[in-house]
XYZ file of C-alpha atoms in Angstrom:
325
model
C -0.449 0.283 -0.680
C 1.259 3.596 -0.863
C 2.082 5.411 1.887
C 0.011 8.081 3.451
C 0.796 11.518 1.593
C 0.468 13.849 4.730
C 0.077 17.771 4.983
C 1.773 19.624 7.686
C -0.222 23.630 8.713
C 1.941 25.405 11.300
C 5.524 25.393 11.705
C 5.716 26.472 14.743
C 7.640 24.647 17.833
C 5.220 21.656 17.595
C 4.975 21.815 13.811
C 8.890 20.991 13.806
C 8.334 17.990 16.134
C 5.343 16.935 13.775
C 7.229 16.881 10.605
C 10.356 15.337 12.318
C 7.972 12.581 13.139
C 6.409 12.546 10.414
C 9.242 11.299 8.419
C 9.872 9.071 10.230
C 6.730 6.719 10.726
C 6.264 3.896 8.253
C 3.482 4.015 6.137
C 2.895 7.932 6.034
C 4.957 10.685 4.085
C 5.631 14.038 4.399
C 3.752 15.833 1.065
C 2.965 19.371 2.103
C 3.852 22.079 5.371
C 1.831 24.825 4.725
C 2.728 28.805 7.234
C 1.376 32.554 6.076
C 4.142 33.578 8.342
C 7.395 31.609 6.962
C 9.525 29.037 7.447
C 11.283 29.783 11.254
C 12.848 26.173 11.963
C 13.225 25.768 8.422
C 11.272 22.218 8.731
C 10.145 22.146 5.685
C 13.769 19.836 3.986
C 13.021 20.859 -0.332
C 9.237 21.596 0.259
C 8.353 24.433 -0.894
C 6.154 26.228 1.677
C 2.545 27.167 1.035
C 0.124 29.704 2.757
C -2.705 28.770 3.421
C -4.204 25.313 3.780
C -6.644 25.610 0.716
C -2.478 25.124 -1.385
C -2.387 22.147 0.822
C -4.885 20.553 0.209
C -4.523 20.883 -3.294
C -1.536 19.859 -2.948
C -3.033 16.397 -3.121
C -2.344 14.821 0.705
C -4.771 12.062 2.104
C -3.946 12.980 5.651
C -3.156 17.004 7.369
C -1.859 17.621 11.055
C -3.449 20.922 12.076
C -1.157 22.759 14.281
C -1.444 26.432 13.941
C -2.742 29.566 17.194
C -6.152 27.591 17.893
C -8.289 30.116 17.164
C -7.681 28.991 13.399
C -8.669 25.397 14.816
C -11.902 25.406 13.337
C -11.573 27.612 9.550
C -8.657 26.124 8.837
C -10.809 22.376 10.209
C -13.616 23.129 8.395
C -11.777 22.862 4.814
C -9.634 20.747 5.217
C -12.796 17.886 5.764
C -15.679 19.515 3.095
C -12.001 18.229 1.490
C -12.250 14.492 2.890
C -8.455 15.001 4.739
C -7.959 13.276 8.054
C -6.516 15.441 10.287
C -4.732 15.596 13.223
C -5.286 18.480 15.658
C -3.594 20.146 18.111
C -5.543 21.057 21.654
C -6.901 21.822 22.742
C -9.944 21.411 19.361
C -11.010 24.990 18.932
C -10.794 27.675 20.743
C -14.667 28.270 22.293
C -17.190 25.460 22.475
C -18.840 25.745 19.730
C -16.678 26.320 17.282
C -15.206 22.591 18.303
C -19.096 20.781 18.027
C -19.452 22.076 14.483
C -15.662 20.011 14.133
C -16.908 17.222 15.675
C -20.103 17.006 13.151
C -18.231 18.703 9.981
C -15.400 14.913 10.772
C -18.512 12.951 11.415
C -20.762 14.125 8.200
C -17.723 13.211 5.601
C -16.725 10.037 7.197
C -13.323 11.485 7.821
C -11.220 10.569 10.821
C -10.725 13.540 13.485
C -8.632 13.228 15.866
C -6.599 15.932 18.359
C -3.327 15.981 19.854
C -3.635 14.949 23.804
C -0.202 14.044 23.700
C -0.349 13.035 27.307
C -2.755 10.381 26.145
C 0.979 8.449 24.650
C 2.822 9.664 27.646
C 4.784 5.833 27.856
C 4.410 6.142 32.410
C 0.222 7.144 31.240
C -0.178 4.538 28.924
C 1.593 1.926 31.558
C -0.531 3.309 33.569
C -4.046 2.679 31.714
C -3.658 -0.880 31.247
C -3.454 -1.736 34.177
C -6.028 0.434 35.941
C -7.955 -1.957 33.194
C -7.452 -4.945 34.560
C -8.093 -4.177 38.295
C -4.904 -3.974 39.243
C -5.934 -1.161 41.422
C -9.937 -2.191 42.006
C -11.702 0.913 42.476
C -10.538 4.021 42.562
C -10.466 6.929 44.840
C -8.879 9.243 43.510
C -7.378 10.784 41.211
C -4.857 14.412 41.883
C -2.294 15.841 39.052
C 0.397 18.856 39.498
C 1.448 19.812 36.155
C 4.198 23.478 37.047
C 7.447 24.868 35.260
C 7.883 28.105 34.019
C 5.767 29.657 31.246
C 6.187 28.568 27.154
C 6.673 31.100 25.360
C 5.341 30.066 22.828
C 1.611 30.792 23.833
C -0.488 33.939 23.329
C -4.221 33.163 22.447
C -5.393 31.458 25.160
C -4.362 31.088 29.216
C -3.289 27.968 31.482
C -6.829 26.051 31.473
C -6.494 25.725 27.539
C -3.034 25.332 27.182
C -2.096 23.112 30.403
C -4.697 22.265 31.422
C -6.680 20.077 28.907
C -3.894 17.426 28.987
C -4.589 16.483 33.033
C -8.603 16.835 32.288
C -7.965 14.864 29.393
C -5.990 11.622 31.132
C -7.942 12.036 34.085
C -11.510 10.977 32.076
C -9.425 8.972 30.062
C -7.426 6.305 32.490
C -10.995 6.444 34.367
C -12.869 5.086 31.614
C -15.095 8.734 32.715
C -16.426 11.574 32.595
C -16.129 14.775 34.756
C -19.817 15.675 35.780
C -18.731 18.755 38.170
C -15.922 21.124 38.473
C -15.159 23.660 40.520
C -11.866 25.744 40.601
C -9.588 29.284 41.537
C -7.158 31.048 38.714
C -4.906 33.460 39.795
C -3.691 36.252 36.821
C 0.295 36.925 38.174
C 1.862 37.744 34.853
C 0.677 40.616 33.761
C -1.075 38.498 30.791
C -4.905 38.879 30.418
C -4.667 35.244 30.450
C -5.128 33.058 33.502
C -1.576 31.680 34.873
C -2.649 29.853 37.756
C -6.123 27.286 38.377
C -6.664 25.244 41.226
C -9.397 22.210 39.543
C -11.145 19.938 42.218
C -13.676 17.903 40.039
C -16.022 14.380 40.208
C -16.244 11.859 37.710
C -19.683 9.375 36.652
C -17.960 6.790 38.517
C -17.748 8.204 41.489
C -13.538 9.743 41.461
C -12.872 13.191 42.933
C -10.186 14.860 40.997
C -7.651 17.180 42.220
C -5.441 19.587 39.572
C -2.819 22.480 40.224
C -1.447 23.742 36.758
C 0.995 26.610 36.210
C 3.623 28.672 34.314
C 4.695 30.107 36.591
C 6.625 27.806 38.870
C 10.944 27.887 37.602
C 10.906 23.742 38.172
C 9.028 21.102 35.830
C 6.881 18.944 37.345
C 4.472 16.496 35.298
C 3.096 14.247 38.910
C 0.186 11.897 38.464
C -1.217 9.489 41.668
C -4.046 7.509 41.160
C -4.847 6.293 44.271
C -7.259 3.115 45.128
C -8.756 0.587 47.245
C -5.283 -1.760 46.463
C -2.742 1.187 46.997
C -2.186 4.072 44.690
C 0.295 5.124 41.446
C 2.178 7.664 40.711
C 3.178 8.155 36.967
C 5.895 10.630 36.686
C 5.486 12.030 32.402
C 9.321 14.051 32.089
C 10.163 10.742 33.502
C 8.483 8.288 32.099
C 8.887 6.430 35.175
C 5.901 4.489 36.719
C 5.590 3.125 41.098
C 2.982 1.394 43.024
C 2.454 2.113 46.526
C 0.488 -1.241 47.473
C -1.446 -1.609 50.733
C 0.419 -2.599 54.210
C -1.124 -5.754 55.220
C 1.648 -6.156 58.269
C -0.325 -6.231 61.196
C 1.637 -3.491 64.323
C 1.249 -4.655 67.792
C 1.555 0.207 68.385
C -2.396 0.185 69.943
C -2.416 4.145 68.958
C -1.867 3.101 65.039
C -3.328 -0.606 64.672
C -6.540 1.480 66.165
C -6.414 3.854 62.989
C -8.733 1.975 59.841
C -6.751 3.435 57.007
C -4.085 1.997 55.584
C -1.084 1.054 55.723
C 2.521 1.892 53.933
C 3.010 -1.430 51.954
C 5.629 -2.507 49.225
C 7.169 -0.304 46.384
C 7.159 -1.025 43.107
C 8.653 0.673 39.801
C 8.317 -0.822 37.314
C 10.776 -1.146 33.734
C 8.609 0.268 30.928
C 9.480 0.752 27.677
C 9.868 5.115 27.097
C 8.072 5.323 23.205
C 8.127 9.332 22.047
C 4.905 9.938 23.003
C 4.132 12.754 19.932
C 5.393 8.883 17.377
C 2.809 6.774 19.550
C 0.361 9.425 18.593
C 0.827 9.627 15.115
C 1.533 6.122 14.675
C -1.900 5.410 16.168
C -3.520 8.240 13.668
C -1.921 6.622 10.446
C -3.437 3.085 12.193
C -6.742 4.348 12.630
C -6.957 6.438 8.608
C -6.427 1.963 7.252
C -9.380 1.214 9.083
C -7.022 -0.463 12.247
C -8.641 -0.279 15.407
C -6.325 2.160 17.454
C -7.012 4.138 20.681
C -7.433 7.459 19.124
C -8.372 11.264 21.522
C -11.511 11.675 18.724
C -12.588 14.869 18.277
C -15.651 14.201 21.039
C -12.867 13.016 23.694
C -11.576 16.827 22.520
C -14.709 18.766 22.771
C -15.783 16.718 25.960
C -12.289 17.869 27.475
C -12.186 21.329 26.081
C -16.306 21.934 27.820
C -14.750 20.621 31.273
C -12.056 23.149 30.576
C -14.648 25.837 29.888
C -16.657 25.005 33.101
C -13.666 25.533 35.174
C -12.922 29.339 33.933
C -16.816 29.326 34.705
C -16.573 28.354 38.300
C -12.826 30.353 38.431
C -15.654 33.830 37.453
C -18.599 32.790 39.269
C -16.474 32.140 42.580
C -14.408 35.596 41.638
C -17.342 37.532 41.465
C-alpha cells in the first residue's frame, strides 16, 4: 500500500516536531507544508512553504496535521473536513465549545478521521498505568490528582493555562478512569500581567464517583508533571517527565502499636517501580492516527473526546469567574 500523503499546516514550535516525526513514521510521507508566516525553524526541507490550507489541500494530501494557533483551528479544520482530508488537530480542539461542536459535526458528516493532539495520553508511564488500571490492579478508583507546573512557555499567546495545559490533565484523567467529568470547581489567578489566567487549582468528580484534583501553572521555576491515582489496593504515581511509573501497595503487616492499629485506614506496603519501554509519545500518537486512517482499531483522541475536554475546561473557567465575583 502506498504511503499516506501528509500535509502540515503551522510550522511553529509544535509544527517542527510534527514534521520530524511524520518523516520518521512508516506508512506516512510528508509531501506539503504551509504557514502564512514562513518557516522559522527550517523544517520544510526541500518542500515549498505554501501560504494557506487551500494550497495545502491542492497538493493532493490524504491526511493533515493542524498545528496553527488555537483561534485558527476551526477555519482550518472545516476546510480540511470539507475536502475529505483526515486530520490531527493540536489541542485544544478549538477556541470555543461552539467551534469544537462544528468541527465534530463536519468530520462526522464527511466520514473522515479527526483526532486531537492530547499527547500526554501517549506517555509510556500513562499508557502502562491505564492498562494496569483496566486490568483491575488498583481495584476501585478513589482519587486522581495531577500536578503540572513549570516556567512560562513563550510559544503561547492566545489562551491561558487552563486551555493550554489543564486540558492535558482533564483529558488524561477521564481517559485513565474511563469516566467523564460530572462537576468541576476552580480558582484561578493572573500574576504575569497577561490577559489570561496563569494559575489554576481545580477539583472535580467523575461519573464513576472518583474525586479529582488538578494544580496547574506556568509560574514555577521547576518543572513537574505528576499523576497520582489512588484506589482500594494502593496508589500509582506516574512521572511523565521521566516516564516512570511506581506502585505503592497497601500494607498488610499487623502492628502491635495500639494508637496506630486502632486507625482503620491503610498502611505502607511494598513499593514497585516498573521497567517500561519508553517510546516517544509524539511518534506513538502519529502511529495511532495512521492506523485509524487505515481502518484499524487504534486508540486515538477522537474529536468528541477533545470536545468533552474543552467543555470541561470551559466549566473550570466559568466556575473560577463565579468564584471571583
